[in-house]
JSON list of C-alpha atoms in Angstrom, two decimals:
[
{"chain": "A", "resi": 1129, "resn": "UNK", "atom": "CA", "xyz": [22.82, 4.46, 26.22]},
{"chain": "A", "resi": 1130, "resn": "UNK", "atom": "CA", "xyz": [21.67, 7.98, 25.88]},
{"chain": "A", "resi": 1131, "resn": "UNK", "atom": "CA", "xyz": [19.87, 10.01, 28.46]},
{"chain": "A", "resi": 1132, "resn": "UNK", "atom": "CA", "xyz": [16.53, 11.71, 28.76]},
{"chain": "A", "resi": 1133, "resn": "UNK", "atom": "CA", "xyz": [14.28, 12.53, 25.91]},
{"chain": "A", "resi": 1134, "resn": "UNK", "atom": "CA", "xyz": [16.45, 11.02, 23.18]},
{"chain": "A", "resi": 1135, "resn": "UNK", "atom": "CA", "xyz": [16.68, 7.57, 25.03]},
{"chain": "A", "resi": 1136, "resn": "UNK", "atom": "CA", "xyz": [12.78, 7.80, 25.48]},
{"chain": "A", "resi": 1137, "resn": "UNK", "atom": "CA", "xyz": [12.24, 8.31, 21.92]},
{"chain": "A", "resi": 1138, "resn": "UNK", "atom": "CA", "xyz": [14.62, 5.45, 20.97]},
{"chain": "A", "resi": 1139, "resn": "UNK", "atom": "CA", "xyz": [12.97, 3.21, 23.44]},
{"chain": "A", "resi": 1140, "resn": "UNK", "atom": "CA", "xyz": [9.36, 4.17, 22.19]},
{"chain": "A", "resi": 1141, "resn": "UNK", "atom": "CA", "xyz": [10.37, 3.67, 18.58]},
{"chain": "A", "resi": 1142, "resn": "UNK", "atom": "CA", "xyz": [11.88, 0.32, 19.36]},
{"chain": "A", "resi": 1143, "resn": "UNK", "atom": "CA", "xyz": [8.41, -0.87, 20.71]},
{"chain": "A", "resi": 1144, "resn": "UNK", "atom": "CA", "xyz": [7.01, -0.51, 17.30]},
{"chain": "A", "resi": 1145, "resn": "UNK", "atom": "CA", "xyz": [6.88, -3.90, 15.14]},
{"chain": "A", "resi": 1146, "resn": "UNK", "atom": "CA", "xyz": [9.67, -4.39, 12.70]},
{"chain": "A", "resi": 1147, "resn": "UNK", "atom": "CA", "xyz": [11.93, -1.61, 14.31]},
{"chain": "A", "resi": 1148, "resn": "UNK", "atom": "CA", "xyz": [15.05, -2.86, 15.93]},
{"chain": "A", "resi": 1149, "resn": "UNK", "atom": "CA", "xyz": [17.39, -0.95, 18.25]},
{"chain": "A", "resi": 1150, "resn": "UNK", "atom": "CA", "xyz": [19.58, 0.27, 15.29]},
{"chain": "A", "resi": 1151, "resn": "UNK", "atom": "CA", "xyz": [16.56, 1.48, 13.39]},
{"chain": "A", "resi": 1152, "resn": "UNK", "atom": "CA", "xyz": [15.13, 3.15, 16.35]},
{"chain": "A", "resi": 1153, "resn": "UNK", "atom": "CA", "xyz": [18.12, 5.01, 16.89]},
{"chain": "A", "resi": 1154, "resn": "UNK", "atom": "CA", "xyz": [18.47, 6.09, 13.27]},
{"chain": "A", "resi": 1155, "resn": "UNK", "atom": "CA", "xyz": [14.83, 7.37, 13.29]},
{"chain": "A", "resi": 1156, "resn": "UNK", "atom": "CA", "xyz": [15.35, 9.07, 16.54]},
{"chain": "A", "resi": 1157, "resn": "UNK", "atom": "CA", "xyz": [18.39, 11.06, 15.38]},
{"chain": "A", "resi": 1158, "resn": "UNK", "atom": "CA", "xyz": [16.79, 11.62, 12.02]},
{"chain": "A", "resi": 1159, "resn": "UNK", "atom": "CA", "xyz": [13.84, 13.30, 14.09]},
{"chain": "A", "resi": 1160, "resn": "UNK", "atom": "CA", "xyz": [16.37, 15.23, 16.05]},
{"chain": "A", "resi": 1161, "resn": "UNK", "atom": "CA", "xyz": [17.99, 16.65, 13.03]},
{"chain": "A", "resi": 1162, "resn": "UNK", "atom": "CA", "xyz": [14.75, 17.36, 10.93]},
{"chain": "A", "resi": 1163, "resn": "UNK", "atom": "CA", "xyz": [13.04, 20.51, 10.76]},
{"chain": "A", "resi": 1164, "resn": "UNK", "atom": "CA", "xyz": [10.42, 21.59, 13.33]},
{"chain": "A", "resi": 1165, "resn": "UNK", "atom": "CA", "xyz": [7.76, 21.66, 10.70]},
{"chain": "A", "resi": 1166, "resn": "UNK", "atom": "CA", "xyz": [8.53, 17.94, 9.66]},
{"chain": "A", "resi": 1167, "resn": "UNK", "atom": "CA", "xyz": [8.27, 17.00, 13.27]},
{"chain": "A", "resi": 1168, "resn": "UNK", "atom": "CA", "xyz": [5.11, 18.85, 13.75]},
{"chain": "A", "resi": 1169, "resn": "UNK", "atom": "CA", "xyz": [3.48, 17.15, 10.60]},
{"chain": "A", "resi": 1170, "resn": "UNK", "atom": "CA", "xyz": [4.38, 13.63, 12.04]},
{"chain": "A", "resi": 1171, "resn": "UNK", "atom": "CA", "xyz": [3.11, 14.48, 15.44]},
{"chain": "A", "resi": 1172, "resn": "UNK", "atom": "CA", "xyz": [-0.14, 15.74, 13.91]},
{"chain": "A", "resi": 1173, "resn": "UNK", "atom": "CA", "xyz": [-0.56, 12.70, 11.66]},
{"chain": "A", "resi": 1174, "resn": "UNK", "atom": "CA", "xyz": [0.08, 10.48, 14.61]},
{"chain": "A", "resi": 1175, "resn": "UNK", "atom": "CA", "xyz": [-2.56, 12.32, 16.75]},
{"chain": "A", "resi": 1176, "resn": "UNK", "atom": "CA", "xyz": [-5.10, 12.45, 13.83]},
{"chain": "A", "resi": 1177, "resn": "UNK", "atom": "CA", "xyz": [-4.83, 8.72, 13.23]},
{"chain": "A", "resi": 1178, "resn": "UNK", "atom": "CA", "xyz": [-5.66, 7.92, 16.94]},
{"chain": "A", "resi": 1179, "resn": "UNK", "atom": "CA", "xyz": [-8.58, 10.47, 16.83]},
{"chain": "A", "resi": 1180, "resn": "UNK", "atom": "CA", "xyz": [-10.24, 9.94, 13.39]},
{"chain": "A", "resi": 1181, "resn": "UNK", "atom": "CA", "xyz": [-9.52, 6.18, 12.31]},
{"chain": "A", "resi": 1182, "resn": "UNK", "atom": "CA", "xyz": [-11.68, 3.41, 13.62]},
{"chain": "A", "resi": 1183, "resn": "UNK", "atom": "CA", "xyz": [-12.75, 0.05, 12.27]},
{"chain": "A", "resi": 1184, "resn": "UNK", "atom": "CA", "xyz": [-15.60, -0.27, 9.65]},
{"chain": "A", "resi": 1185, "resn": "UNK", "atom": "CA", "xyz": [-18.62, -1.66, 11.41]},
{"chain": "A", "resi": 1186, "resn": "UNK", "atom": "CA", "xyz": [-19.29, -4.20, 8.63]},
{"chain": "A", "resi": 1187, "resn": "UNK", "atom": "CA", "xyz": [-15.91, -5.58, 7.43]},
{"chain": "A", "resi": 1188, "resn": "UNK", "atom": "CA", "xyz": [-13.58, -4.11, 10.13]},
{"chain": "A", "resi": 1189, "resn": "UNK", "atom": "CA", "xyz": [-11.31, -2.39, 7.73]},
{"chain": "A", "resi": 1190, "resn": "UNK", "atom": "CA", "xyz": [-9.82, 0.92, 8.72]},
{"chain": "A", "resi": 1191, "resn": "UNK", "atom": "CA", "xyz": [-12.23, 3.72, 8.24]},
{"chain": "A", "resi": 1192, "resn": "UNK", "atom": "CA", "xyz": [-12.84, 7.42, 9.08]},
{"chain": "A", "resi": 1193, "resn": "UNK", "atom": "CA", "xyz": [-16.61, 6.85, 9.32]},
{"chain": "A", "resi": 1194, "resn": "UNK", "atom": "CA", "xyz": [-18.99, 4.05, 10.26]},
{"chain": "A", "resi": 1195, "resn": "UNK", "atom": "CA", "xyz": [-18.14, 2.25, 7.09]},
{"chain": "A", "resi": 1196, "resn": "UNK", "atom": "CA", "xyz": [-15.18, 2.05, 4.87]},
{"chain": "A", "resi": 1197, "resn": "UNK", "atom": "CA", "xyz": [-15.02, 3.04, 1.27]},
{"chain": "A", "resi": 1198, "resn": "UNK", "atom": "CA", "xyz": [-15.20, -0.55, 0.10]},
{"chain": "A", "resi": 1199, "resn": "UNK", "atom": "CA", "xyz": [-18.41, -1.29, 2.05]},
{"chain": "A", "resi": 1200, "resn": "UNK", "atom": "CA", "xyz": [-19.88, 2.10, 0.76]},
{"chain": "A", "resi": 1201, "resn": "UNK", "atom": "CA", "xyz": [-19.24, 1.09, -2.75]},
{"chain": "A", "resi": 1202, "resn": "UNK", "atom": "CA", "xyz": [-22.47, 0.13, -4.45]},
{"chain": "A", "resi": 1203, "resn": "UNK", "atom": "CA", "xyz": [-20.76, -1.18, -7.62]},
{"chain": "A", "resi": 1204, "resn": "UNK", "atom": "CA", "xyz": [-19.13, -4.15, -5.81]},
{"chain": "A", "resi": 1205, "resn": "UNK", "atom": "CA", "xyz": [-20.79, -7.61, -5.58]},
{"chain": "A", "resi": 1206, "resn": "UNK", "atom": "CA", "xyz": [-22.11, -9.00, -2.24]},
{"chain": "A", "resi": 1207, "resn": "UNK", "atom": "CA", "xyz": [-21.86, -12.66, -3.28]},
{"chain": "A", "resi": 1208, "resn": "UNK", "atom": "CA", "xyz": [-18.05, -12.82, -2.97]},
{"chain": "A", "resi": 1209, "resn": "UNK", "atom": "CA", "xyz": [-16.51, -12.50, 0.32]},
{"chain": "A", "resi": 1210, "resn": "UNK", "atom": "CA", "xyz": [-12.66, -12.38, 0.81]},
{"chain": "A", "resi": 1211, "resn": "UNK", "atom": "CA", "xyz": [-11.21, -13.05, 4.29]},
{"chain": "A", "resi": 1212, "resn": "UNK", "atom": "CA", "xyz": [-7.93, -11.32, 5.08]},
{"chain": "A", "resi": 1213, "resn": "UNK", "atom": "CA", "xyz": [-5.90, -11.21, 8.43]},
{"chain": "A", "resi": 1214, "resn": "UNK", "atom": "CA", "xyz": [-5.31, -7.52, 8.52]},
{"chain": "A", "resi": 1215, "resn": "UNK", "atom": "CA", "xyz": [-6.45, -4.15, 6.77]},
{"chain": "A", "resi": 1216, "resn": "UNK", "atom": "CA", "xyz": [-3.17, -3.79, 5.06]},
{"chain": "A", "resi": 1217, "resn": "UNK", "atom": "CA", "xyz": [-4.01, -7.05, 3.08]},
{"chain": "A", "resi": 1218, "resn": "UNK", "atom": "CA", "xyz": [-6.91, -5.47, 1.43]},
{"chain": "A", "resi": 1219, "resn": "UNK", "atom": "CA", "xyz": [-4.65, -2.69, 0.14]},
{"chain": "A", "resi": 1220, "resn": "UNK", "atom": "CA", "xyz": [-2.57, -5.40, -1.50]},
{"chain": "A", "resi": 1221, "resn": "UNK", "atom": "CA", "xyz": [-5.56, -7.01, -3.02]},
{"chain": "A", "resi": 1222, "resn": "UNK", "atom": "CA", "xyz": [-6.98, -3.89, -4.00]},
{"chain": "A", "resi": 1223, "resn": "UNK", "atom": "CA", "xyz": [-3.71, -2.92, -5.95]},
{"chain": "A", "resi": 1224, "resn": "UNK", "atom": "CA", "xyz": [-4.28, -5.86, -8.35]},
{"chain": "A", "resi": 1225, "resn": "UNK", "atom": "CA", "xyz": [-7.57, -4.25, -9.58]},
{"chain": "A", "resi": 1226, "resn": "UNK", "atom": "CA", "xyz": [-8.98, -8.04, -9.89]},
{"chain": "A", "resi": 1227, "resn": "UNK", "atom": "CA", "xyz": [-11.27, -8.14, -7.07]},
{"chain": "A", "resi": 1228, "resn": "UNK", "atom": "CA", "xyz": [-14.87, -6.55, -7.08]},
{"chain": "A", "resi": 1229, "resn": "UNK", "atom": "CA", "xyz": [-16.33, -8.34, -4.07]},
{"chain": "A", "resi": 1230, "resn": "UNK", "atom": "CA", "xyz": [-16.42, -7.38, -0.40]},
{"chain": "A", "resi": 1231, "resn": "UNK", "atom": "CA", "xyz": [-14.09, -8.23, 2.54]},
{"chain": "A", "resi": 1232, "resn": "UNK", "atom": "CA", "xyz": [-13.95, -9.36, 6.08]},
{"chain": "A", "resi": 1233, "resn": "UNK", "atom": "CA", "xyz": [-10.88, -8.56, 8.20]},
{"chain": "A", "resi": 1234, "resn": "UNK", "atom": "CA", "xyz": [-10.35, -11.30, 10.96]},
{"chain": "A", "resi": 1235, "resn": "UNK", "atom": "CA", "xyz": [-7.92, -9.27, 12.97]},
{"chain": "A", "resi": 1236, "resn": "UNK", "atom": "CA", "xyz": [-5.15, -11.78, 12.91]},
{"chain": "A", "resi": 1237, "resn": "UNK", "atom": "CA", "xyz": [-4.61, -15.59, 12.64]},
{"chain": "A", "resi": 1238, "resn": "UNK", "atom": "CA", "xyz": [-4.88, -18.59, 14.80]},
{"chain": "A", "resi": 1239, "resn": "UNK", "atom": "CA", "xyz": [-1.77, -18.86, 16.87]},
{"chain": "A", "resi": 1240, "resn": "UNK", "atom": "CA", "xyz": [-1.92, -21.15, 19.91]},
{"chain": "A", "resi": 1241, "resn": "UNK", "atom": "CA", "xyz": [1.59, -20.42, 20.81]},
{"chain": "A", "resi": 1242, "resn": "UNK", "atom": "CA", "xyz": [0.64, -16.59, 21.28]},
{"chain": "A", "resi": 1243, "resn": "UNK", "atom": "CA", "xyz": [-2.68, -17.51, 22.83]},
{"chain": "A", "resi": 1244, "resn": "UNK", "atom": "CA", "xyz": [-4.61, -16.55, 19.83]},
{"chain": "A", "resi": 1245, "resn": "UNK", "atom": "CA", "xyz": [-7.48, -18.81, 19.32]},
{"chain": "A", "resi": 1246, "resn": "UNK", "atom": "CA", "xyz": [-10.71, -18.58, 17.22]},
{"chain": "A", "resi": 1247, "resn": "UNK", "atom": "CA", "xyz": [-12.53, -16.70, 19.92]},
{"chain": "A", "resi": 1248, "resn": "UNK", "atom": "CA", "xyz": [-9.76, -13.82, 19.71]},
{"chain": "A", "resi": 1249, "resn": "UNK", "atom": "CA", "xyz": [-10.66, -13.27, 15.86]},
{"chain": "A", "resi": 1250, "resn": "UNK", "atom": "CA", "xyz": [-13.70, -11.70, 14.15]},
{"chain": "A", "resi": 1251, "resn": "UNK", "atom": "CA", "xyz": [-14.93, -15.23, 13.17]},
{"chain": "A", "resi": 1252, "resn": "UNK", "atom": "CA", "xyz": [-18.36, -14.95, 14.90]},
{"chain": "A", "resi": 1253, "resn": "UNK", "atom": "CA", "xyz": [-19.05, -11.75, 12.98]},
{"chain": "A", "resi": 1254, "resn": "UNK", "atom": "CA", "xyz": [-18.08, -13.52, 9.83]},
{"chain": "A", "resi": 1255, "resn": "UNK", "atom": "CA", "xyz": [-20.60, -16.30, 10.42]},
{"chain": "A", "resi": 1256, "resn": "UNK", "atom": "CA", "xyz": [-23.11, -13.67, 11.08]},
{"chain": "A", "resi": 1257, "resn": "UNK", "atom": "CA", "xyz": [-22.42, -12.10, 7.76]},
{"chain": "A", "resi": 1258, "resn": "UNK", "atom": "CA", "xyz": [-22.40, -15.56, 6.00]},
{"chain": "A", "resi": 1259, "resn": "UNK", "atom": "CA", "xyz": [-25.80, -16.44, 7.57]},
{"chain": "A", "resi": 1260, "resn": "UNK", "atom": "CA", "xyz": [-27.82, -13.82, 5.43]},
{"chain": "A", "resi": 1261, "resn": "UNK", "atom": "CA", "xyz": [-27.56, -16.21, 2.42]},
{"chain": "A", "resi": 1262, "resn": "UNK", "atom": "CA", "xyz": [-26.15, -13.40, 0.15]},
{"chain": "A", "resi": 1263, "resn": "UNK", "atom": "CA", "xyz": [-22.56, -14.75, 0.00]},
{"chain": "A", "resi": 1264, "resn": "UNK", "atom": "CA", "xyz": [-21.97, -17.62, -2.61]},
{"chain": "A", "resi": 1265, "resn": "UNK", "atom": "CA", "xyz": [-18.29, -17.76, -2.47]},
{"chain": "A", "resi": 1266, "resn": "UNK", "atom": "CA", "xyz": [-15.72, -17.38, 0.45]},
{"chain": "A", "resi": 1267, "resn": "UNK", "atom": "CA", "xyz": [-12.37, -16.57, -0.64]},
{"chain": "A", "resi": 1268, "resn": "UNK", "atom": "CA", "xyz": [-9.72, -17.47, 2.12]},
{"chain": "A", "resi": 1269, "resn": "UNK", "atom": "CA", "xyz": [-6.96, -14.95, 1.56]},
{"chain": "A", "resi": 1270, "resn": "UNK", "atom": "CA", "xyz": [-4.95, -15.65, 4.99]},
{"chain": "A", "resi": 1271, "resn": "UNK", "atom": "CA", "xyz": [-1.26, -15.70, 4.95]},
{"chain": "A", "resi": 1272, "resn": "UNK", "atom": "CA", "xyz": [0.56, -18.82, 3.57]},
{"chain": "A", "resi": 1273, "resn": "UNK", "atom": "CA", "xyz": [2.25, -19.59, 6.60]},
{"chain": "A", "resi": 1274, "resn": "UNK", "atom": "CA", "xyz": [1.55, -22.03, 9.59]},
{"chain": "A", "resi": 1275, "resn": "UNK", "atom": "CA", "xyz": [-0.84, -19.57, 11.45]},
{"chain": "A", "resi": 1276, "resn": "UNK", "atom": "CA", "xyz": [-2.73, -18.69, 8.09]},
{"chain": "A", "resi": 1277, "resn": "UNK", "atom": "CA", "xyz": [-3.13, -22.20, 7.13]},
{"chain": "A", "resi": 1278, "resn": "UNK", "atom": "CA", "xyz": [-4.55, -23.20, 10.26]},
{"chain": "A", "resi": 1279, "resn": "UNK", "atom": "CA", "xyz": [-6.99, -20.22, 10.19]},
{"chain": "A", "resi": 1280, "resn": "UNK", "atom": "CA", "xyz": [-8.06, -21.19, 6.72]},
{"chain": "A", "resi": 1281, "resn": "UNK", "atom": "CA", "xyz": [-8.59, -24.78, 7.62]},
{"chain": "A", "resi": 1282, "resn": "UNK", "atom": "CA", "xyz": [-10.63, -23.82, 10.57]},
{"chain": "A", "resi": 1283, "resn": "UNK", "atom": "CA", "xyz": [-12.81, -21.47, 8.74]},
{"chain": "A", "resi": 1284, "resn": "UNK", "atom": "CA", "xyz": [-13.33, -23.92, 5.71]},
{"chain": "A", "resi": 1285, "resn": "UNK", "atom": "CA", "xyz": [-14.68, -26.61, 8.26]},
{"chain": "A", "resi": 1286, "resn": "UNK", "atom": "CA", "xyz": [-16.85, -24.06, 9.86]},
{"chain": "A", "resi": 1287, "resn": "UNK", "atom": "CA", "xyz": [-18.37, -22.88, 6.68]},
{"chain": "A", "resi": 1288, "resn": "UNK", "atom": "CA", "xyz": [-18.66, -26.14, 4.91]},
{"chain": "A", "resi": 1289, "resn": "UNK", "atom": "CA", "xyz": [-22.09, -27.06, 6.34]},
{"chain": "A", "resi": 1290, "resn": "UNK", "atom": "CA", "xyz": [-23.37, -23.66, 5.22]},
{"chain": "A", "resi": 1291, "resn": "UNK", "atom": "CA", "xyz": [-23.05, -24.69, 1.41]},
{"chain": "A", "resi": 1292, "resn": "UNK", "atom": "CA", "xyz": [-21.08, -21.80, 0.48]},
{"chain": "A", "resi": 1293, "resn": "UNK", "atom": "CA", "xyz": [-18.17, -22.30, -2.01]},
{"chain": "A", "resi": 1294, "resn": "UNK", "atom": "CA", "xyz": [-14.90, -21.96, -0.17]},
{"chain": "A", "resi": 1295, "resn": "UNK", "atom": "CA", "xyz": [-11.73, -21.19, -2.13]},
{"chain": "A", "resi": 1296, "resn": "UNK", "atom": "CA", "xyz": [-8.27, -20.53, -1.27]},
{"chain": "A", "resi": 1297, "resn": "UNK", "atom": "CA", "xyz": [-5.67, -17.99, -3.01]},
{"chain": "A", "resi": 1298, "resn": "UNK", "atom": "CA", "xyz": [-3.28, -19.95, -5.18]},
{"chain": "A", "resi": 1299, "resn": "UNK", "atom": "CA", "xyz": [0.32, -19.90, -3.94]},
{"chain": "A", "resi": 1300, "resn": "UNK", "atom": "CA", "xyz": [3.53, -21.02, -5.56]},
{"chain": "A", "resi": 1301, "resn": "UNK", "atom": "CA", "xyz": [6.29, -19.52, -7.45]},
{"chain": "A", "resi": 1302, "resn": "UNK", "atom": "CA", "xyz": [6.59, -15.67, -7.86]},
{"chain": "A", "resi": 1303, "resn": "UNK", "atom": "CA", "xyz": [6.89, -14.15, -11.38]},
{"chain": "A", "resi": 1304, "resn": "UNK", "atom": "CA", "xyz": [10.54, -13.74, -12.17]},
{"chain": "A", "resi": 1305, "resn": "UNK", "atom": "CA", "xyz": [11.64, -16.13, -9.56]},
{"chain": "A", "resi": 1306, "resn": "UNK", "atom": "CA", "xyz": [14.14, -18.99, -10.15]},
{"chain": "A", "resi": 1307, "resn": "UNK", "atom": "CA", "xyz": [13.34, -22.66, -9.58]},
{"chain": "A", "resi": 1308, "resn": "UNK", "atom": "CA", "xyz": [16.63, -23.28, -7.75]},
{"chain": "A", "resi": 1309, "resn": "UNK", "atom": "CA", "xyz": [15.85, -20.71, -5.16]},
{"chain": "A", "resi": 1310, "resn": "UNK", "atom": "CA", "xyz": [12.44, -21.88, -4.35]},
{"chain": "A", "resi": 1311, "resn": "UNK", "atom": "CA", "xyz": [11.86, -23.54, -1.03]},
{"chain": "A", "resi": 1312, "resn": "UNK", "atom": "CA", "xyz": [10.26, -27.25, -1.01]},
{"chain": "A", "resi": 1313, "resn": "UNK", "atom": "CA", "xyz": [6.78, -25.84, 0.24]},
{"chain": "A", "resi": 1314, "resn": "UNK", "atom": "CA", "xyz": [6.53, -23.27, -2.39]},
{"chain": "A", "resi": 1315, "resn": "UNK", "atom": "CA", "xyz": [7.42, -25.44, -5.13]},
{"chain": "A", "resi": 1316, "resn": "UNK", "atom": "CA", "xyz": [5.08, -28.08, -3.85]},
{"chain": "A", "resi": 1317, "resn": "UNK", "atom": "CA", "xyz": [2.24, -25.70, -3.83]},
{"chain": "A", "resi": 1318, "resn": "UNK", "atom": "CA", "xyz": [3.16, -24.65, -7.34]},
{"chain": "A", "resi": 1319, "resn": "UNK", "atom": "CA", "xyz": [2.83, -28.11, -8.39]},
{"chain": "A", "resi": 1320, "resn": "UNK", "atom": "CA", "xyz": [-0.57, -28.63, -6.71]},
{"chain": "A", "resi": 1321, "resn": "UNK", "atom": "CA", "xyz": [-1.92, -25.38, -8.22]},
{"chain": "A", "resi": 1322, "resn": "UNK", "atom": "CA", "xyz": [-0.79, -26.03, -11.70]},
{"chain": "A", "resi": 1323, "resn": "UNK", "atom": "CA", "xyz": [-3.16, -25.28, -14.42]},
{"chain": "A", "resi": 1324, "resn": "UNK", "atom": "CA", "xyz": [-3.60, -26.13, -18.20]},
{"chain": "A", "resi": 1325, "resn": "UNK", "atom": "CA", "xyz": [-2.19, -23.72, -20.60]}
]
């Protein structure tokens, strides 16, 4: 629709996940009208993230050194390992302040429709970590969707012969939610996961 550099920017922004054509156009025109210093800071941040950030050699979280800050934290227990799909899931769990164990990032979830099978994830590395005998409980914190459930089920089957306790994060109704707006699956899980008061 536009020509030259502005259309190139809109096209590149539109390739980002979650950014549709309208959002790409809004962002491009925001960049166009922004101060040069703001654009330079953004450009520098993009370059630095590609140059400095890598994946932790232990858990595959994002890090700027060989290991991430969670793996370097000696106060955490090695007996509990929480499996997540992506590094951003670690941030969500850490915000709760409830978990003091270690993590393992799979790098996605099993999704046959997109050609993602167990061999495309970091499951082999997970099994190697579990093979040391240090982990007593494996928490499966994959997303509560079809792909996440398939991944959790696959991992539970793989880990069961190792004698490690396997648990799944509870799912159900959100705090402040209304029953009338809950879908059947969410409400069903809330009933399954009910506890004594």
